[in-house]
Every structure is written in C-alpha cells, then in structure tokens.
C-alpha cells in the first residue's frame, strides 16, 4: 500500500508542475512551424493514365499554372511509333505565403496507348522503386547533407469513363503500383457521364478494387475537430474522385466568371461540387492531407521497401538490376542474332578455306607421289640397264 | 457492324437509331474476374424498320471485347476473318451449280468505327484496325461520347483525325467515290466528307419539349438534345445510313470491295493450281 501511495504521489507531482508553471513545452509546435516553413518540402506526384484522359489539363488546373505544356501533333505521331512508356519529370517551385514547395510532377506518356500494352506499368514501378533506392543509398552515405528526395508521395491513376468497370489493364497496373505507393484513382473527363451512371461507375470501381485486393490510399478520417472529421468523411465517400479539368475561364449564365468547360448546352464548372469532385481532390492532395501523404510514403511504403532490401542485401551493396524493358530486349535479341549470323558466316568461310587447303595439299601430295613413282621407275630402269650390261663400268662411277 | 472499345456508346447508338431496345444492357461483370481479359465476341441482332416507305431488314453485329484486353493484336485478325468468311460464303454460293434462291446475303455493308474522344487524334489501335479492314468493308468513322467535347474541341479533333487519316493513308469510305454522279450529288457528298468523323451522342431518356417529346441526355449543367444538329451529328448520320446512302453502301460493297476480294481469291487459287502442276512436272 505504501508503494501505491508513492506512485500516486509522483503522478500528481508531475501534473502539477506542468499546469502551474508552464515551462514552455507548449511552444514547441510554433518552433516546428518556423523550421518547416523555412525548410520547405519536396512533393512528388506521378500521373498515370492513357493519353487523352486529361492528365496535363488536370495538373495545370490544380496548380493554376501551366506546369506541363501539351504536346503538338508531330511529336505525338512520333510517339505513336515509339511503343514505349516514357517518364517525364517536370519540376516547379511553388511559393505561397512564404512557404516553399519543390514540386515534381512526373508524367508517363505512352502508358496504355498501344495495341500491345503488356507490362506497360513496369517502367513506372521501376521508377518508383528507383527513387526509394536512390534515397536508401543516399542515407547510407557518410555525408548526408543535400539529400535529393524524389520519392513519389502520390500516384494519380486516371481512369477513362467507360461506363462499365475497370479494364484488366487498369486492374493489373493499379495492383502493382498500389503496393508500393499511395494510389489515388481518379475518374477523368467526368463531364461525359450523367450523375446516375457516375454513381454506378464509382460503386463498380470500388467493388472491383475490393475484390481484387488493390491497395488505394485512404486518408485518416478521425480527428479532434468535428468539422474536420465530417469534411474528411465527405472526401472519403467521394472516392474515386470524378474530375473535370479546365484552365480556361468562362462566363456562367448568372454572370460569374468560373473555371469551366463551355458546351452548347451549358457550362460544366470545375469548382462546383455538384458537377465534379475537383475541390475534394485538391483538398486531399494539398490542403488537408498533403502531410499525411508525405508521411505515409516515408513511414510505410519506403520503410517496407527498405526492410525488404536490407534483408537480402548487405550494407552498401548495389541493387541487382533487372533489365526487362521490352524494346531493349528486342534490340538485344536482334543484335545477338546478327552476331551469331556473322560468326556463322565467318566459320563457314574458314571451313571452306580449310577444305580448299586440304584439297590443295592432297593434290600436291599426289603429284609428289607421281613424281616419286616416276623417279623409282627410272631408278629401276637404270638398275635394269646396269645389270643387263655388266661390262659397262662407266655408269657405276 | 459496330467496332469500338467499351464505353463509347455502341449499344446506345443502335438503340437510338432503331428507336427501340435492340441490344440489351450488358451483364454486369463479376468484380472477382475483373483482372481476366474477356475475349472478343460477335453478337448478331436483327431488326426491321420502315424508313421513308422502305422496309429495311437491319442486321447489327456488335463486337464487345474489342480493344479491351492488354494485348489486342488478335482483335484485328478476328475481325478480318469474320468479314472474309462472309465473302467466302457468297463466293461459294455463286459457284454452286444449283443456287439457293432463299440465300441470305450476310456481307457487311458498313463498319461503324467508334473513336475514343481523346482530343489527340487517332490511336495506334485505330490506325492498325482501319489499315487492315478498309479493303474489305466500308468504314465510317464516328466519335463516340462526343458530349465530352466543346464545340471548338470537336472541330479540332475532327481536323486531327483527318490529318492522321491522310498521313497514314487510311482506307476509309470516301463519300465522293462515284465520279459519274451528277454535280449536285457530288457537291453534297463532298460536304458530307467534310463532316467525317461524325460526332455521336447516345440517348438516355425522352422528355417533353416545346414541340413534343425530344430525346435528351441530362447533366447538372445542361441538357444535350440528340436530334439537334448543332449538338451532334446523329441526325445526319441516321439519314445517311438509312436513307440517302444506303444503296451506295450496298453497291460499293457488292460491286467494288467484293469483286476485288473475288479476283484476289481466284488468282490465289489459280496460282496454287499452277504450282501443283509444276510440281507434278518436276516429279516426272
């Protein structure tokens, strides 16, 4: 009992100290605020989706500045013959109220655009894992200042509204990407679906995601503030987000100037919650959950990668590279074929040469033998002549 | 025949065209199987319509599953085989001694190719398909779900598509193929050619308008009228398909495309036969 008394005593002692004197621990968040504001942060997002799903427009609308310039026709046609998925990194530095963000937007032209789209998500998965790898290596360096952190914090997967459900390509790609990165599915060009079909489409997508065990990003809902919790709940219930992108401003019938798309039959507004979920997605990406995206990338995804790698590799060892880029494989095959072809030709040539030489040698040998026989014959004749005329001693000299 | 990736409104288009439900709604896919690629199917639907006093027996072949897989090369070969098999049947029938008087001609007269409204011209899938099929069937390009585009974007997209058609020399149906027709028709055809590809919006519901019931598609920001020529080319396409150019399509298929195929097939047979004779000669 005396023991318990002691415990209680210490508890009350601790509480009293803080509430009465206030040593200034409460000021820590302010200090942190100053430090973070000065340091700024890195934020990287990767856009994945077929061409024409509105990725470029969406990004330009989200950050209200033309980060990515759309391709022109001739570049596009060249790309069509390319049959590869490119990784294009667009860097920008955004500043708002003295807070700096080093933004990296990664575009993936060529994804899902070709007739044969097998493994088209591999370059993307490789890229994301490479960023983890780079960060891992940099962490292991003796000098760790000036770390370049290109780890991808969010992947926006643009789904084309086909009115039914996810395509097999979408399912496989999302499975692969969602396992290593925060995956946020987005329904693009939502202005081509009526509200009822959109609801049905969203439900089907969620059903498929659950059935196929695709891991998507779910923001934390509960928070101390009741209004924040309800807002979070709104956001989560609207997933996957249906967005419209537009960087042009149009005049609505009631006189407002809004960002939107002007049709002959009306104006679809970007920032109107009844028309699309753009505001909710923007809130998720920037206003409310950017920090959570960054943290979850660093804490769960990167950590999982790091643990897995460290189990199999020694400290400081390089990662075994898997070269399974299809185009390179094809080129390698072609080169190898040419090489073996050349080697075969040369070997043939040498063999022919060899047989020619052997033939030549045989011929010469034959001639030699013929001569030899001739000589023998003559010798024999001489002997014969000598033995037939014994008196002729002249020849023996 | 309707060809296009899923979600472009093929089914809705046919139902709107015939003003009744010809193609039933698709069976909802099982989410557990969503990662499996469904093979392409050829579904035939037959319906009868009266257009401007003429009785039309319309056979629609729908191709769900086209372009929906991960590797779509087999889609082209399947389409080509289907169309060629119809030609082969006719070829066989023609060479019979006693012809079946009730023989039904199953040749495909028009292939409506639905383009995806990407905003960036043709995709590799479209180019390859048209290249291979344009010599066997009349291909008409349509823009499915054209209500994704604003008026400016439609004009730009149409321009991009036609530029691509010229760059890759794609064999689509040329409305002005008959040079011998009168100048009025020729001019009309040239005008039509300038509207290709046709922008199509499918109809969800019928509402009461000022002048009776109109077919519409409703959005929170406005309503699209299907039969309004400012909003979509559906009315024009319907008129061309079932009224003004229906005989042109059939003529072109029977007299030009089929004849080319027949000539090529018979030449092949002749080559095979002469090769067989040569082999026999060699053996002797």
Tab-separated table of N, CA and C in Angstrom, chain A residues 15-148:
chain	number	residue	atom	x	y	z
A	15	UNK	N	1.842	16.271	-12.840
A	15	UNK	CA	0.777	17.080	-13.426
A	15	UNK	C	0.845	18.500	-12.915
A	16	UNK	N	1.039	18.607	-11.645
A	16	UNK	CA	1.031	19.931	-11.030
A	16	UNK	C	2.094	20.807	-11.664
A	17	UNK	N	3.249	20.222	-11.885
A	17	UNK	CA	4.368	21.006	-12.378
A	17	UNK	C	4.012	21.721	-13.692
A	18	UNK	N	3.489	20.939	-14.606
A	18	UNK	CA	3.278	21.492	-15.941
A	18	UNK	C	2.165	22.527	-15.940
A	19	UNK	N	1.049	22.206	-15.309
A	19	UNK	CA	-0.087	23.123	-15.440
A	19	UNK	C	0.171	24.414	-14.673
A	20	UNK	N	0.956	24.353	-13.653
A	20	UNK	CA	1.129	25.571	-12.863
A	20	UNK	C	2.206	26.472	-13.438
A	21	UNK	N	3.363	25.877	-13.726
A	21	UNK	CA	4.457	26.753	-14.125
A	21	UNK	C	4.520	26.960	-15.639
A	22	UNK	N	4.184	25.977	-16.427
A	22	UNK	CA	4.229	26.160	-17.884
A	22	UNK	C	5.645	26.439	-18.357
A	23	UNK	N	6.427	25.388	-18.539
A	23	UNK	CA	7.837	25.606	-18.868
A	23	UNK	C	8.040	25.946	-20.341
A	24	UNK	N	6.998	25.937	-21.093
A	24	UNK	CA	7.191	26.347	-22.485
A	24	UNK	C	7.218	25.202	-23.468
A	25	UNK	N	6.837	23.994	-22.969
A	25	UNK	CA	6.802	22.884	-23.930
A	25	UNK	C	5.734	23.162	-24.981
A	26	UNK	N	4.699	23.874	-24.572
A	26	UNK	CA	3.590	24.133	-25.485
A	26	UNK	C	4.028	24.964	-26.676
A	27	UNK	N	5.191	25.600	-26.577
A	27	UNK	CA	5.650	26.435	-27.679
A	27	UNK	C	6.348	25.636	-28.770
A	28	UNK	N	6.540	24.325	-28.511
A	28	UNK	CA	7.272	23.501	-29.477
A	28	UNK	C	6.643	23.514	-30.871
A	29	UNK	N	5.314	23.353	-31.005
A	29	UNK	CA	4.720	23.387	-32.348
A	29	UNK	C	5.050	24.668	-33.092
A	30	UNK	N	5.106	25.803	-32.387
A	30	UNK	CA	5.440	27.056	-33.076
A	30	UNK	C	6.855	27.012	-33.623
A	31	UNK	N	7.771	26.450	-32.805
A	31	UNK	CA	9.155	26.347	-33.270
A	31	UNK	C	9.228	25.477	-34.505
A	32	UNK	N	8.489	24.351	-34.422
A	32	UNK	CA	8.488	23.430	-35.547
A	32	UNK	C	7.950	24.131	-36.791
A	33	UNK	N	6.914	24.916	-36.603
A	33	UNK	CA	6.303	25.647	-37.714
A	33	UNK	C	7.348	26.509	-38.402
A	34	UNK	N	8.158	27.208	-37.588
A	34	UNK	CA	9.163	28.090	-38.181
A	34	UNK	C	10.176	27.291	-38.970
A	35	UNK	N	10.615	26.163	-38.356
A	35	UNK	CA	11.634	25.345	-39.016
A	35	UNK	C	11.099	24.809	-40.347
A	36	UNK	N	9.880	24.272	-40.295
A	36	UNK	CA	9.325	23.660	-41.506
A	36	UNK	C	9.103	24.710	-42.585
A	37	UNK	N	8.631	25.892	-42.163
A	37	UNK	CA	8.380	26.940	-43.160
A	37	UNK	C	9.664	27.328	-43.859
A	38	UNK	N	10.736	27.384	-43.083
A	38	UNK	CA	11.990	27.791	-43.694
A	38	UNK	C	12.519	26.713	-44.627
A	39	UNK	N	12.368	25.460	-44.175
A	39	UNK	CA	12.951	24.369	-44.961
A	39	UNK	C	12.165	24.114	-46.245
A	40	UNK	N	10.864	24.315	-46.167
A	40	UNK	CA	10.053	23.949	-47.327
A	40	UNK	C	9.934	22.434	-47.393
A	41	UNK	N	9.392	21.943	-48.450
A	41	UNK	CA	9.258	20.493	-48.555
A	41	UNK	C	9.284	20.060	-50.013
A	42	UNK	N	9.573	18.763	-50.212
A	42	UNK	CA	9.501	18.181	-51.545
A	42	UNK	C	8.183	17.453	-51.688
A	43	UNK	N	7.540	17.613	-52.811
A	43	UNK	CA	6.305	16.873	-53.044
A	43	UNK	C	6.325	16.341	-54.465
A	44	UNK	N	6.232	15.021	-54.589
A	44	UNK	CA	6.270	14.432	-55.933
A	44	UNK	C	5.011	13.647	-56.184
A	45	UNK	N	4.393	13.910	-57.318
A	45	UNK	CA	3.267	13.064	-57.705
A	45	UNK	C	3.498	12.551	-59.113
A	46	UNK	N	3.003	11.345	-59.356
A	46	UNK	CA	3.155	10.749	-60.670
A	46	UNK	C	1.769	10.554	-61.288
A	47	UNK	N	1.649	10.908	-62.556
A	47	UNK	CA	0.359	10.801	-63.240
A	47	UNK	C	0.390	9.603	-64.163
A	48	UNK	N	-0.544	8.692	-63.991
A	48	UNK	CA	-0.576	7.503	-64.835
A	48	UNK	C	-1.940	7.412	-65.500
A	49	UNK	N	-1.946	7.153	-66.811
A	49	UNK	CA	-3.217	7.005	-67.500
A	49	UNK	C	-3.007	7.105	-68.994
A	50	UNK	N	-3.976	6.591	-69.759
A	50	UNK	CA	-3.873	6.660	-71.221
A	50	UNK	C	-3.833	8.108	-71.671
A	51	UNK	N	-3.308	8.303	-72.881
A	51	UNK	CA	-3.255	9.673	-73.367
A	51	UNK	C	-4.666	10.118	-73.693
A	52	UNK	N	-4.929	11.387	-73.460
A	52	UNK	CA	-6.260	11.896	-73.720
A	52	UNK	C	-7.186	11.780	-72.530
A	53	UNK	N	-6.677	11.379	-71.356
A	53	UNK	CA	-7.552	11.303	-70.189
A	53	UNK	C	-7.530	12.602	-69.399
A	54	UNK	N	-6.782	13.599	-69.863
A	54	UNK	CA	-6.840	14.889	-69.193
A	54	UNK	C	-5.838	15.077	-68.074
A	55	UNK	N	-4.721	14.342	-68.136
A	55	UNK	CA	-3.736	14.451	-67.055
A	55	UNK	C	-3.101	15.833	-67.048
A	56	UNK	N	-2.649	16.259	-68.249
A	56	UNK	CA	-1.968	17.545	-68.343
A	56	UNK	C	-2.889	18.668	-67.895
A	57	UNK	N	-4.125	18.664	-68.411
A	57	UNK	CA	-5.066	19.719	-68.059
A	57	UNK	C	-5.326	19.722	-66.559
A	58	UNK	N	-5.472	18.533	-65.982
A	58	UNK	CA	-5.768	18.449	-64.559
A	58	UNK	C	-4.664	19.085	-63.725
A	59	UNK	N	-3.419	18.735	-64.034
A	59	UNK	CA	-2.303	19.276	-63.262
A	59	UNK	C	-2.224	20.787	-63.402
A	60	UNK	N	-2.424	21.258	-64.634
A	60	UNK	CA	-2.380	22.699	-64.830
A	60	UNK	C	-3.507	23.395	-64.092
A	61	UNK	N	-4.668	22.738	-63.999
A	61	UNK	CA	-5.783	23.326	-63.264
A	61	UNK	C	-5.512	23.299	-61.771
A	62	UNK	N	-4.951	22.187	-61.293
A	62	UNK	CA	-4.725	22.019	-59.858
A	62	UNK	C	-3.783	23.077	-59.318
A	63	UNK	N	-2.708	23.311	-60.030
A	63	UNK	CA	-1.720	24.262	-59.541
A	63	UNK	C	-1.867	25.628	-60.175
A	64	UNK	N	-2.945	25.823	-60.878
A	64	UNK	CA	-3.304	27.100	-61.522
A	64	UNK	C	-2.141	27.733	-62.268
A	65	UNK	N	-1.317	26.882	-62.851
A	65	UNK	CA	-0.257	27.428	-63.686
A	65	UNK	C	0.116	26.351	-64.695
A	66	UNK	N	0.588	26.758	-65.860
A	66	UNK	CA	0.852	25.744	-66.878
A	66	UNK	C	2.185	25.066	-66.600
A	67	UNK	N	2.077	23.964	-65.820
A	67	UNK	CA	3.290	23.219	-65.485
A	67	UNK	C	3.768	22.376	-66.648
A	68	UNK	N	2.782	21.737	-67.305
A	68	UNK	CA	3.126	20.854	-68.414
A	68	UNK	C	2.518	21.438	-69.673
A	69	UNK	N	3.321	21.604	-70.702
A	69	UNK	CA	2.760	22.102	-71.963
A	69	UNK	C	2.297	20.917	-72.799
A	70	UNK	N	1.107	20.995	-73.352
A	70	UNK	CA	0.613	19.868	-74.150
A	70	UNK	C	1.475	19.634	-75.378
A	71	UNK	N	1.558	18.366	-75.807
A	71	UNK	CA	2.364	18.030	-76.977
A	71	UNK	C	1.681	18.505	-78.239
A	72	UNK	N	2.475	18.776	-79.271
A	72	UNK	CA	1.845	19.110	-80.550
A	72	UNK	C	1.733	17.857	-81.409
A	73	UNK	N	1.067	18.002	-82.551
A	73	UNK	CA	0.690	16.823	-83.340
A	73	UNK	C	1.862	15.986	-83.798
A	74	UNK	N	2.923	16.647	-84.292
A	74	UNK	CA	4.005	15.856	-84.890
A	74	UNK	C	4.746	15.050	-83.825
A	75	UNK	N	4.889	15.647	-82.622
A	75	UNK	CA	5.546	14.897	-81.546
A	75	UNK	C	4.704	13.701	-81.173
A	76	UNK	N	3.380	13.917	-81.169
A	76	UNK	CA	2.502	12.825	-80.802
A	76	UNK	C	2.591	11.681	-81.789
A	77	UNK	N	2.688	12.021	-83.064
A	77	UNK	CA	2.727	10.944	-84.057
A	77	UNK	C	4.007	10.152	-83.923
A	78	UNK	N	5.102	10.863	-83.622
A	78	UNK	CA	6.366	10.150	-83.443
A	78	UNK	C	6.254	9.212	-82.257
A	79	UNK	N	5.575	9.678	-81.220
A	79	UNK	CA	5.434	8.878	-80.010
A	79	UNK	C	4.660	7.607	-80.287
A	80	UNK	N	3.699	7.712	-81.257
A	80	UNK	CA	2.870	6.537	-81.510
A	80	UNK	C	3.673	5.396	-82.081
A	81	UNK	N	4.742	5.728	-82.816
A	81	UNK	CA	5.537	4.662	-83.414
A	81	UNK	C	6.571	4.155	-82.417
A	82	UNK	N	6.636	4.802	-81.271
A	82	UNK	CA	7.693	4.514	-80.319
A	82	UNK	C	7.465	3.218	-79.562
A	83	UNK	N	6.217	3.017	-79.176
A	83	UNK	CA	5.811	1.816	-78.442
A	83	UNK	C	6.488	1.681	-77.083
A	84	UNK	N	6.920	2.807	-76.489
A	84	UNK	CA	7.480	2.690	-75.141
A	84	UNK	C	6.760	3.655	-74.222
A	85	UNK	N	6.922	3.428	-72.919
A	85	UNK	CA	6.364	4.342	-71.933
A	85	UNK	C	7.498	5.220	-71.437
A	86	UNK	N	7.331	6.532	-71.592
A	86	UNK	CA	8.383	7.442	-71.129
A	86	UNK	C	8.091	7.927	-69.727
A	87	UNK	N	9.130	8.399	-69.089
A	87	UNK	CA	8.958	9.030	-67.779
A	87	UNK	C	9.459	10.455	-67.922
A	88	UNK	N	8.559	11.425	-67.858
A	88	UNK	CA	8.955	12.831	-67.990
A	88	UNK	C	8.760	13.539	-66.673
A	89	UNK	N	9.819	14.163	-66.187
A	89	UNK	CA	9.739	14.834	-64.892
A	89	UNK	C	9.662	16.334	-65.104
A	90	UNK	N	8.635	16.961	-64.531
A	90	UNK	CA	8.504	18.409	-64.608
A	90	UNK	C	8.702	18.977	-63.210
A	91	UNK	N	9.667	19.867	-63.097
A	91	UNK	CA	9.936	20.414	-61.762
A	91	UNK	C	9.426	21.830	-61.681
A	92	UNK	N	8.941	22.169	-60.488
A	92	UNK	CA	8.485	23.539	-60.287
A	92	UNK	C	8.669	23.885	-58.832
A	93	UNK	N	8.834	25.199	-58.589
A	93	UNK	CA	8.899	25.623	-57.194
A	93	UNK	C	7.731	26.537	-56.942
A	94	UNK	N	6.860	26.116	-56.034
A	94	UNK	CA	5.692	26.926	-55.741
A	94	UNK	C	5.891	27.625	-54.419
A	95	UNK	N	5.379	28.840	-54.340
A	95	UNK	CA	5.506	29.555	-53.082
A	95	UNK	C	4.183	30.188	-52.736
A	96	UNK	N	3.751	29.991	-51.497
A	96	UNK	CA	2.517	30.617	-51.060
A	96	UNK	C	2.725	31.055	-49.626
A	97	UNK	N	2.557	32.325	-49.375
A	97	UNK	CA	2.735	32.882	-48.023
A	97	UNK	C	4.056	32.449	-47.406
A	98	UNK	N	5.110	32.617	-48.157
A	98	UNK	CA	6.460	32.322	-47.676
A	98	UNK	C	6.760	30.856	-47.450
A	99	UNK	N	5.879	29.977	-47.863
A	99	UNK	CA	6.159	28.551	-47.714
A	99	UNK	C	6.511	27.982	-49.089
A	100	UNK	N	7.685	27.330	-49.156
A	100	UNK	CA	8.152	26.823	-50.446
A	100	UNK	C	7.868	25.350	-50.607
A	101	UNK	N	7.426	25.001	-51.789
A	101	UNK	CA	7.257	23.580	-52.089
A	101	UNK	C	8.015	23.289	-53.364
A	102	UNK	N	8.913	22.301	-53.287
A	102	UNK	CA	9.604	21.879	-54.507
A	102	UNK	C	8.744	20.773	-55.096
A	103	UNK	N	8.047	21.117	-56.152
A	103	UNK	CA	7.072	20.186	-56.700
A	103	UNK	C	7.666	19.413	-57.864
A	104	UNK	N	7.445	18.108	-57.863
A	104	UNK	CA	7.861	17.286	-59.002
A	104	UNK	C	6.634	16.589	-59.554
A	105	UNK	N	6.314	16.876	-60.794
A	105	UNK	CA	5.189	16.178	-61.409
A	105	UNK	C	5.753	15.261	-62.486
A	106	UNK	N	5.452	13.986	-62.360
A	106	UNK	CA	6.021	13.009	-63.278
A	106	UNK	C	4.929	12.502	-64.210
A	107	UNK	N	5.169	12.683	-65.490
A	107	UNK	CA	4.178	12.304	-66.484
A	107	UNK	C	4.620	11.010	-67.164
A	108	UNK	N	3.679	10.205	-67.592
A	108	UNK	CA	4.038	8.911	-68.200
A	108	UNK	C	3.374	8.724	-69.555
A	109	UNK	N	3.801	9.486	-70.564
A	109	UNK	CA	3.170	9.334	-71.884
A	109	UNK	C	3.481	7.970	-72.474
A	110	UNK	N	2.504	7.394	-73.111
A	110	UNK	CA	2.691	6.087	-73.726
A	110	UNK	C	2.049	4.959	-72.929
A	111	UNK	N	1.609	5.236	-71.727
A	111	UNK	CA	1.003	4.182	-70.912
A	111	UNK	C	-0.346	3.806	-71.503
A	112	UNK	N	-0.522	2.513	-71.806
A	112	UNK	CA	-1.826	2.043	-72.262
A	112	UNK	C	-2.267	2.556	-73.609
A	113	UNK	N	-1.344	3.136	-74.388
A	113	UNK	CA	-1.746	3.734	-75.654
A	113	UNK	C	-1.605	2.825	-76.848
A	114	UNK	N	-0.904	1.701	-76.684
A	114	UNK	CA	-0.579	0.911	-77.858
A	114	UNK	C	-1.497	-0.284	-77.988
A	115	UNK	N	-1.295	-1.026	-79.070
A	115	UNK	CA	-2.104	-2.219	-79.274
A	115	UNK	C	-1.695	-3.282	-78.260
A	116	UNK	N	-0.384	-3.416	-78.074
A	116	UNK	CA	0.112	-4.384	-77.112
A	116	UNK	C	0.615	-3.637	-75.896
A	117	UNK	N	-0.124	-3.706	-74.800
A	117	UNK	CA	0.253	-2.938	-73.620
A	117	UNK	C	0.800	-3.808	-72.512
A	118	UNK	N	1.313	-4.961	-72.882
A	118	UNK	CA	1.835	-5.858	-71.850
A	118	UNK	C	2.948	-5.204	-71.054
A	119	UNK	N	2.864	-5.315	-69.740
A	119	UNK	CA	3.930	-4.805	-68.880
A	119	UNK	C	4.176	-3.317	-69.016
A	120	UNK	N	3.181	-2.552	-69.455
A	120	UNK	CA	3.456	-1.128	-69.636
A	120	UNK	C	3.565	-0.416	-68.297
A	121	UNK	N	3.181	-1.083	-67.197
A	121	UNK	CA	3.326	-0.432	-65.902
A	121	UNK	C	4.691	-0.699	-65.278
A	122	UNK	N	5.497	-1.591	-65.912
A	122	UNK	CA	6.804	-1.886	-65.341
A	122	UNK	C	7.725	-0.679	-65.252
A	123	UNK	N	7.816	0.164	-66.305
A	123	UNK	CA	8.701	1.335	-66.172
A	123	UNK	C	8.292	2.213	-64.996
A	124	UNK	N	6.980	2.298	-64.738
A	124	UNK	CA	6.523	3.150	-63.646
A	124	UNK	C	6.904	2.546	-62.304
A	125	UNK	N	6.654	1.265	-62.154
A	125	UNK	CA	7.017	0.586	-60.899
A	125	UNK	C	8.522	0.678	-60.674
A	126	UNK	N	9.286	0.485	-61.764
A	126	UNK	CA	10.743	0.593	-61.643
A	126	UNK	C	11.142	1.974	-61.189
A	127	UNK	N	10.499	2.999	-61.769
A	127	UNK	CA	10.853	4.366	-61.421
A	127	UNK	C	10.616	4.626	-59.937
A	128	UNK	N	9.437	4.224	-59.448
A	128	UNK	CA	9.122	4.481	-58.041
A	128	UNK	C	10.112	3.761	-57.139
A	129	UNK	N	10.401	2.509	-57.468
A	129	UNK	CA	11.344	1.763	-56.629
A	129	UNK	C	12.742	2.355	-56.711
A	130	UNK	N	13.101	2.872	-57.893
A	130	UNK	CA	14.410	3.504	-58.030
A	130	UNK	C	14.559	4.705	-57.123
A	131	UNK	N	13.470	5.471	-56.968
A	131	UNK	CA	13.554	6.637	-56.087
A	131	UNK	C	13.814	6.194	-54.657
A	132	UNK	N	13.136	5.103	-54.261
A	132	UNK	CA	13.405	4.569	-52.919
A	132	UNK	C	14.854	4.151	-52.802
A	133	UNK	N	15.338	3.499	-53.873
A	133	UNK	CA	16.709	3.007	-53.905
A	133	UNK	C	17.694	4.154	-53.767
A	134	UNK	N	17.427	5.230	-54.549
A	134	UNK	CA	18.318	6.391	-54.501
A	134	UNK	C	18.367	6.959	-53.095
A	135	UNK	N	17.184	7.064	-52.488
A	135	UNK	CA	17.137	7.642	-51.147
A	135	UNK	C	17.875	6.744	-50.163
A	136	UNK	N	17.681	5.435	-50.321
A	136	UNK	CA	18.345	4.468	-49.442
A	136	UNK	C	19.847	4.624	-49.522
A	137	UNK	N	20.336	4.734	-50.780
A	137	UNK	CA	21.784	4.850	-50.960
A	137	UNK	C	22.314	6.135	-50.349
A	138	UNK	N	21.528	7.217	-50.579
A	138	UNK	CA	21.999	8.497	-50.056
A	138	UNK	C	22.047	8.476	-48.545
A	139	UNK	N	21.087	7.805	-47.936
A	139	UNK	CA	21.083	7.711	-46.488
A	139	UNK	C	22.303	6.988	-45.975
A	140	UNK	N	22.830	6.066	-46.804
A	140	UNK	CA	23.951	5.269	-46.344
A	140	UNK	C	25.286	5.949	-46.587
A	141	UNK	N	25.245	7.140	-47.214
A	141	UNK	CA	26.496	7.842	-47.481
A	141	UNK	C	27.053	8.446	-46.206
A	142	UNK	N	28.364	8.655	-46.132
A	142	UNK	CA	28.951	9.326	-44.963
A	142	UNK	C	28.461	10.760	-44.834
A	143	UNK	N	28.367	11.474	-45.953
A	143	UNK	CA	27.897	12.855	-45.898
A	143	UNK	C	26.457	12.893	-46.360
A	144	UNK	N	25.538	13.269	-45.454
A	144	UNK	CA	24.118	13.160	-45.834
A	144	UNK	C	23.465	14.505	-46.081
A	145	UNK	N	24.266	15.541	-46.207
A	145	UNK	CA	23.649	16.843	-46.467
A	145	UNK	C	23.207	16.917	-47.904
A	146	UNK	N	22.227	17.749	-48.161
A	146	UNK	CA	21.817	17.925	-49.555
A	146	UNK	C	21.199	16.668	-50.137
A	147	UNK	N	20.390	15.988	-49.348
A	147	UNK	CA	19.685	14.805	-49.848
A	147	UNK	C	18.685	15.233	-50.908
A	148	UNK	N	18.673	14.516	-51.999
A	148	UNK	CA	17.663	14.771	-53.017
A	148	UNK	C	16.560	13.747	-52.819
